[in-house]
mmCIF file of C-alpha atoms and ligand atoms in Angstrom:
data_model
loop_
_atom_site.group_PDB
_atom_site.id
_atom_site.type_symbol
_atom_site.label_atom_id
_atom_site.label_comp_id
_atom_site.label_asym_id
_atom_site.label_seq_id
_atom_site.Cartn_x
_atom_site.Cartn_y
_atom_site.Cartn_z
ATOM 1 C CA MET I 1465 176.815 24.075 113.892
ATOM 2 C CA THR I 1466 173.735 23.594 115.615
ATOM 3 C CA LYS I 1467 172.505 25.230 118.890
ATOM 4 C CA LEU I 1468 168.979 24.552 120.146
ATOM 5 C CA GLY I 1469 166.469 27.613 121.646
ATOM 6 C CA ILE I 1470 163.981 25.860 123.947
ATOM 7 C CA ILE I 1471 161.339 27.961 125.330
ATOM 8 C CA GLY I 1472 158.903 27.205 128.082
ATOM 9 C CA ALA I 1473 156.232 29.401 129.316
ATOM 10 C CA MET I 1474 156.091 28.071 132.707
ATOM 11 C CA GLU I 1475 158.474 26.571 135.735
ATOM 12 C CA GLN I 1476 156.966 23.168 135.456
ATOM 13 C CA GLU I 1477 157.514 23.615 131.365
ATOM 14 C CA VAL I 1478 161.696 24.210 131.937
ATOM 15 C CA GLU I 1479 162.603 22.579 135.505
ATOM 16 C CA ALA I 1480 163.092 18.978 134.256
ATOM 17 C CA LEU I 1481 165.460 20.329 131.598
ATOM 18 C CA LEU I 1482 167.398 22.672 133.706
ATOM 19 C CA ALA I 1483 168.194 19.734 136.196
ATOM 20 C CA ARG I 1484 169.510 17.669 132.923
ATOM 21 C CA MET I 1485 171.612 20.229 131.644
ATOM 22 C CA GLU I 1486 175.538 20.506 131.706
ATOM 23 C CA GLU I 1487 177.944 23.313 131.726
ATOM 24 C CA LYS I 1488 175.007 25.824 132.527
ATOM 25 C CA SER I 1489 175.533 29.054 133.105
ATOM 26 C CA GLU I 1490 172.908 31.597 133.728
ATOM 27 C CA SER I 1491 171.786 35.396 132.784
ATOM 28 C CA GLU I 1492 168.683 37.660 132.836
ATOM 29 C CA ARG I 1493 167.079 39.699 130.112
ATOM 30 C CA ALA I 1494 164.097 41.893 130.044
ATOM 31 C CA GLY I 1495 163.113 39.984 133.369
ATOM 32 C CA SER I 1496 163.296 36.459 132.293
ATOM 33 C CA ARG I 1497 166.218 33.929 133.133
ATOM 34 C CA PHE I 1498 168.303 32.341 130.342
ATOM 35 C CA TYR I 1499 170.252 29.278 130.835
ATOM 36 C CA ASP I 1500 173.209 27.945 128.429
ATOM 37 C CA GLY I 1501 174.765 24.959 128.153
ATOM 38 C CA LEU I 1502 174.971 21.662 126.819
ATOM 39 C CA LEU I 1503 171.637 18.784 126.986
ATOM 40 C CA GLU I 1504 172.334 15.445 125.514
ATOM 41 C CA GLY I 1505 175.776 16.972 124.191
ATOM 42 C CA LEU I 1506 173.828 19.485 122.127
ATOM 43 C CA PRO I 1507 174.601 23.222 122.530
ATOM 44 C CA VAL I 1508 171.272 24.541 123.899
ATOM 45 C CA THR I 1509 169.795 28.036 125.553
ATOM 46 C CA VAL I 1510 166.774 27.375 127.681
ATOM 47 C CA VAL I 1511 164.324 30.354 128.532
ATOM 48 C CA GLN I 1512 161.435 30.297 130.991
ATOM 49 C CA CYS I 1513 159.541 33.021 128.988
ATOM 50 C CA GLY I 1514 156.403 33.411 131.068
ATOM 51 C CA VAL I 1515 152.857 33.341 129.721
ATOM 52 C CA GLY I 1516 151.186 34.553 126.888
ATOM 53 C CA LYS I 1517 152.186 35.929 123.069
ATOM 54 C CA VAL I 1518 154.294 38.877 124.207
ATOM 55 C CA ASN I 1519 156.422 37.053 126.547
ATOM 56 C CA ALA I 1520 156.719 34.715 124.151
ATOM 57 C CA ALA I 1521 157.779 36.589 121.201
ATOM 58 C CA LEU I 1522 160.241 38.745 123.022
ATOM 59 C CA CYS I 1523 162.087 36.017 124.746
ATOM 60 C CA THR I 1524 162.229 34.312 121.040
ATOM 61 C CA GLN I 1525 163.971 37.331 119.731
ATOM 62 C CA ILE I 1526 166.502 37.737 122.448
ATOM 63 C CA LEU I 1527 167.367 33.930 121.661
ATOM 64 C CA CYS I 1528 167.903 34.981 118.132
ATOM 65 C CA ASP I 1529 170.170 38.031 118.693
ATOM 66 C CA CYS I 1530 171.893 37.228 121.834
ATOM 67 C CA PHE I 1531 172.730 33.389 121.931
ATOM 68 C CA GLY I 1532 172.834 32.749 118.465
ATOM 69 C CA VAL I 1533 170.282 30.038 118.007
ATOM 70 C CA THR I 1534 170.058 28.375 115.179
ATOM 71 C CA HIS I 1535 167.037 26.459 115.808
ATOM 72 C CA LEU I 1536 163.889 26.881 117.876
ATOM 73 C CA VAL I 1537 161.403 24.440 120.250
ATOM 74 C CA ASN I 1538 158.709 25.303 122.056
ATOM 75 C CA THR I 1539 157.654 22.901 125.175
ATOM 76 C CA GLY I 1540 154.780 22.797 127.078
ATOM 77 C CA ILE I 1541 151.285 21.856 127.912
ATOM 78 C CA ALA I 1542 148.015 22.626 125.969
ATOM 79 C CA GLY I 1543 144.228 22.155 125.779
ATOM 80 C CA SER I 1544 143.379 19.639 123.638
ATOM 81 C CA LEU I 1545 140.844 20.514 120.531
ATOM 82 C CA CYS I 1546 140.520 16.968 119.170
ATOM 83 C CA ALA I 1547 138.586 14.230 120.352
ATOM 84 C CA ASP I 1548 141.225 12.116 119.772
ATOM 85 C CA LEU I 1549 143.776 13.705 121.952
ATOM 86 C CA ASP I 1550 143.558 12.838 125.581
ATOM 87 C CA ILE I 1551 145.230 13.812 128.570
ATOM 88 C CA GLY I 1552 148.755 13.147 128.171
ATOM 89 C CA ASP I 1553 148.797 12.445 124.502
ATOM 90 C CA LEU I 1554 151.522 14.687 122.487
ATOM 91 C CA VAL I 1555 151.362 17.246 119.462
ATOM 92 C CA VAL I 1556 154.312 18.356 117.021
ATOM 93 C CA SER I 1557 152.845 21.492 115.090
ATOM 94 C CA GLN I 1558 152.554 21.277 111.515
ATOM 95 C CA ASP I 1559 151.997 24.978 111.661
ATOM 96 C CA ALA I 1560 150.928 27.505 114.045
ATOM 97 C CA MET I 1561 148.274 30.553 114.028
ATOM 98 C CA TYR I 1562 146.291 32.775 116.226
ATOM 99 C CA HIS I 1563 143.116 32.355 117.006
ATOM 100 C CA ASP I 1564 142.710 35.834 118.731
ATOM 101 C CA VAL I 1565 144.087 37.992 115.977
ATOM 102 C CA ASP I 1566 141.108 39.888 114.476
ATOM 103 C CA ALA I 1567 141.392 42.763 111.316
ATOM 104 C CA VAL I 1568 138.515 41.226 109.783
ATOM 105 C CA ALA I 1569 137.256 44.820 109.409
ATOM 106 C CA PHE I 1570 139.696 45.660 107.077
ATOM 107 C CA GLY I 1571 139.284 42.524 105.016
ATOM 108 C CA TYR I 1572 141.808 40.295 106.404
ATOM 109 C CA PRO I 1573 140.464 36.398 107.203
ATOM 110 C CA MET I 1574 140.340 36.189 111.308
ATOM 111 C CA GLY I 1575 143.537 35.172 112.742
ATOM 112 C CA LYS I 1576 145.555 36.829 110.233
ATOM 113 C CA VAL I 1577 148.105 39.335 110.983
ATOM 114 C CA PRO I 1578 147.933 42.165 108.787
ATOM 115 C CA GLY I 1579 151.346 42.735 106.582
ATOM 116 C CA MET I 1580 152.177 38.617 107.190
ATOM 117 C CA ASP I 1581 152.149 36.611 103.923
ATOM 118 C CA VAL I 1582 151.180 33.604 105.284
ATOM 119 C CA THR I 1583 148.093 32.806 107.790
ATOM 120 C CA ALA I 1584 149.714 29.798 109.809
ATOM 121 C CA PHE I 1585 153.677 29.790 110.501
ATOM 122 C CA PRO I 1586 155.031 26.409 109.173
ATOM 123 C CA ALA I 1587 156.963 24.544 111.288
ATOM 124 C CA ASP I 1588 160.387 23.035 109.554
ATOM 125 C CA ASP I 1589 159.790 19.515 108.243
ATOM 126 C CA THR I 1590 163.171 18.408 109.533
ATOM 127 C CA LEU I 1591 162.329 19.293 113.108
ATOM 128 C CA VAL I 1592 158.849 17.859 112.939
ATOM 129 C CA GLY I 1593 160.325 14.825 111.585
ATOM 130 C CA TYR I 1594 162.419 14.293 114.479
ATOM 131 C CA ALA I 1595 160.213 15.662 117.074
ATOM 132 C CA PHE I 1596 157.405 12.938 115.709
ATOM 133 C CA ALA I 1597 160.053 10.396 116.164
ATOM 134 C CA ALA I 1598 160.946 11.827 119.733
ATOM 135 C CA ALA I 1599 157.557 11.832 120.844
ATOM 136 C CA GLU I 1600 156.884 8.255 119.609
ATOM 137 C CA SER I 1601 159.878 6.671 121.657
ATOM 138 C CA VAL I 1602 158.678 8.535 124.660
ATOM 139 C CA ASN I 1603 154.956 7.929 124.508
ATOM 140 C CA PRO I 1604 154.297 5.075 121.286
ATOM 141 C CA GLY I 1605 151.103 5.794 119.388
ATOM 142 C CA HIS I 1606 149.997 8.780 121.062
ATOM 143 C CA THR I 1607 151.246 11.611 119.093
ATOM 144 C CA LYS I 1608 149.547 14.091 116.382
ATOM 145 C CA ILE I 1609 151.230 15.946 113.628
ATOM 146 C CA GLY I 1610 148.750 19.316 112.823
ATOM 147 C CA ARG I 1611 148.053 22.981 113.735
ATOM 148 C CA VAL I 1612 148.536 24.544 117.212
ATOM 149 C CA ALA I 1613 145.850 26.970 117.988
ATOM 150 C CA SER I 1614 147.518 30.094 120.261
ATOM 151 C CA GLY I 1615 145.915 33.066 121.696
ATOM 152 C CA ASP I 1616 146.034 35.124 125.023
ATOM 153 C CA GLN I 1617 143.130 33.263 126.687
ATOM 154 C CA PHE I 1618 142.849 29.983 128.893
ATOM 155 C CA VAL I 1619 139.856 28.395 127.302
ATOM 156 C CA ALA I 1620 138.004 26.564 129.615
ATOM 157 C CA SER I 1621 134.385 26.605 127.818
ATOM 158 C CA LYS I 1622 132.678 24.474 125.465
ATOM 159 C CA ALA I 1623 131.371 27.297 123.561
ATOM 160 C CA VAL I 1624 134.819 29.171 123.041
ATOM 161 C CA LYS I 1625 136.574 25.675 122.234
ATOM 162 C CA GLU I 1626 134.273 25.126 119.437
ATOM 163 C CA ARG I 1627 134.852 28.540 117.749
ATOM 164 C CA ILE I 1628 138.696 27.724 117.505
ATOM 165 C CA ILE I 1629 138.117 24.705 116.320
ATOM 166 C CA GLN I 1630 135.908 26.256 113.834
ATOM 167 C CA LEU I 1631 138.582 28.948 112.990
ATOM 168 C CA THR I 1632 141.741 26.972 113.012
ATOM 169 C CA LYS I 1633 141.065 23.565 112.533
ATOM 170 C CA GLY I 1634 143.882 23.030 115.312
ATOM 171 C CA LEU I 1635 144.610 19.938 116.984
ATOM 172 C CA CYS I 1636 145.323 21.757 120.420
ATOM 173 C CA THR I 1637 145.419 25.272 122.119
ATOM 174 C CA GLU I 1638 147.835 27.405 124.414
ATOM 175 C CA MET I 1639 149.212 30.898 124.764
ATOM 176 C CA GLU I 1640 152.747 30.965 123.253
ATOM 177 C CA GLY I 1641 153.303 28.822 120.311
ATOM 178 C CA ALA I 1642 152.021 31.043 117.058
ATOM 179 C CA ALA I 1643 154.029 34.013 118.527
ATOM 180 C CA ILE I 1644 157.256 32.240 118.595
ATOM 181 C CA ALA I 1645 156.433 30.762 115.111
ATOM 182 C CA GLN I 1646 155.851 34.053 113.762
ATOM 183 C CA THR I 1647 158.907 35.503 115.334
ATOM 184 C CA ALA I 1648 160.837 32.373 114.380
ATOM 185 C CA TYR I 1649 159.301 32.910 111.061
ATOM 186 C CA ARG I 1650 160.597 36.662 110.338
ATOM 187 C CA ASN I 1651 163.869 35.810 111.626
ATOM 188 C CA GLY I 1652 164.129 33.064 109.206
ATOM 189 C CA ILE I 1653 164.889 30.363 112.214
ATOM 190 C CA PRO I 1654 163.176 26.772 111.740
ATOM 191 C CA PHE I 1655 161.098 26.067 114.662
ATOM 192 C CA VAL I 1656 158.993 23.238 116.153
ATOM 193 C CA ILE I 1657 156.409 23.316 119.070
ATOM 194 C CA LEU I 1658 155.459 20.435 121.287
ATOM 195 C CA ARG I 1659 152.872 19.962 123.690
ATOM 196 C CA ALA I 1660 151.117 17.583 125.632
ATOM 197 C CA ILE I 1661 147.791 17.829 126.804
ATOM 198 C CA SER I 1662 146.911 18.777 130.180
ATOM 199 C CA ASP I 1663 143.189 19.339 129.779
ATOM 200 C CA LYS I 1664 140.032 19.449 127.472
ATOM 201 C CA ALA I 1665 139.828 23.385 126.983
ATOM 202 C CA ASP I 1666 135.960 22.932 127.777
ATOM 203 C CA ASP I 1667 134.217 23.252 131.185
ATOM 204 C CA SER I 1668 136.741 20.386 132.977
ATOM 205 C CA ALA I 1669 139.566 22.330 132.017
ATOM 206 C CA GLU I 1670 139.774 24.387 135.350
ATOM 207 C CA MET I 1671 139.537 20.950 137.340
ATOM 208 C CA ASP I 1672 142.050 18.873 134.997
ATOM 209 C CA TYR I 1673 144.398 21.380 134.655
ATOM 210 C CA PRO I 1674 145.907 21.944 138.066
ATOM 211 C CA SER I 1675 145.917 17.553 138.388
ATOM 212 C CA PHE I 1676 147.918 17.029 135.407
ATOM 213 C CA GLU I 1677 149.945 20.287 134.399
ATOM 214 C CA ARG I 1678 152.957 19.044 136.048
ATOM 215 C CA ILE I 1679 153.133 15.128 134.459
ATOM 216 C CA ALA I 1680 152.075 16.659 131.089
ATOM 217 C CA ALA I 1681 154.702 19.284 131.038
ATOM 218 C CA HIS I 1682 157.580 16.580 132.073
ATOM 219 C CA ARG I 1683 156.167 14.420 129.514
ATOM 220 C CA CYS I 1684 157.121 17.266 126.902
ATOM 221 C CA ALA I 1685 160.661 17.873 128.274
ATOM 222 C CA ALA I 1686 161.284 14.115 128.077
ATOM 223 C CA VAL I 1687 160.608 14.527 124.670
ATOM 224 C CA THR I 1688 162.338 17.515 124.172
ATOM 225 C CA MET I 1689 165.395 15.736 125.376
ATOM 226 C CA GLU I 1690 165.090 13.093 122.989
ATOM 227 C CA LEU I 1691 164.981 16.034 119.927
ATOM 228 C CA ALA I 1692 168.109 17.224 121.396
ATOM 229 C CA LYS I 1693 169.533 13.740 121.193
ATOM 230 C CA HIS I 1694 168.381 13.645 117.679
ATOM 231 C CA LEU I 1695 169.659 16.850 116.560
ATOM 232 C CA PHE I 1696 173.086 16.144 118.481
ATOM 233 C CA ASP I 1697 173.271 12.874 116.422
ATOM 234 C CA ALA I 1698 172.300 14.327 113.181
ATOM 235 C CA GLU I 1699 175.618 16.897 113.779
ATOM 236 C CA GLU I 1700 177.578 13.788 114.539
ATOM 237 C CA LEU I 1701 176.967 12.476 111.206
HETATM 238 N N1 ADE S 295 147.464 25.309 128.164
HETATM 239 C C1 ADE S 295 147.025 24.198 128.694
HETATM 240 N N2 ADE S 295 145.660 24.116 128.559
HETATM 241 C C2 ADE S 295 145.674 25.570 128.014
HETATM 242 C C3 ADE S 295 143.913 26.018 127.621
HETATM 243 N N3 ADE S 295 142.895 25.227 128.014
HETATM 244 N N4 ADE S 295 143.878 27.047 127.284
HETATM 245 C C4 ADE S 295 144.887 27.765 126.866
HETATM 246 N N5 ADE S 295 146.233 27.579 127.334
HETATM 247 C C5 ADE S 295 146.411 25.775 128.016
#
């Protein structure tokens, strides 16, 4: 039976989902609140993990160990790394990699975690398909599938943005996705990352981010609800 773990970093990224959940029960682990219940009829656990890779990874592991999730989705906002992705547009992860992991001195390519067999963690094809269909139904013609680039850095300069594009070829940048992807990968749990663009990750980011954060986060939550519907329907077949 499918149980979807839904991870958002900030309150704005989960509040719309929590408002729509039914049969909701709440508990706290490692300082984060976990909400167990039904979304669009589908069993889910939603967590607001906090910002950054460590918060994201530890909440993902808790979802796997303590809440029995079978699938994972990360919902939230991101800075655009692609001229064709404007504020409000959506990204569905093909895969996710770090832009700030550096073991180059030991011969590893930039971005690769020593000991892992991949540099970019692949998302699940079925979830990618459902997420794309869900995104298209919420905002038709404004979704791209591609790489998510993650690091413990809010990117707000053209120079940093260019470096991340060159290294990762990512479509967007944020601060949790690859850590969730790595944790899912190590646990053998299928995942997808869904992100709505809140800023251009350049010198305009500090201005745009506060204006568009909530709108973009809620758009992404709407797509996550559609994704839950698709998973529920697939289960019924
Ligand atoms: N999340 C939203 N915008 C971002 C940016 N520019 N950098 C990192 N994370 C983000």
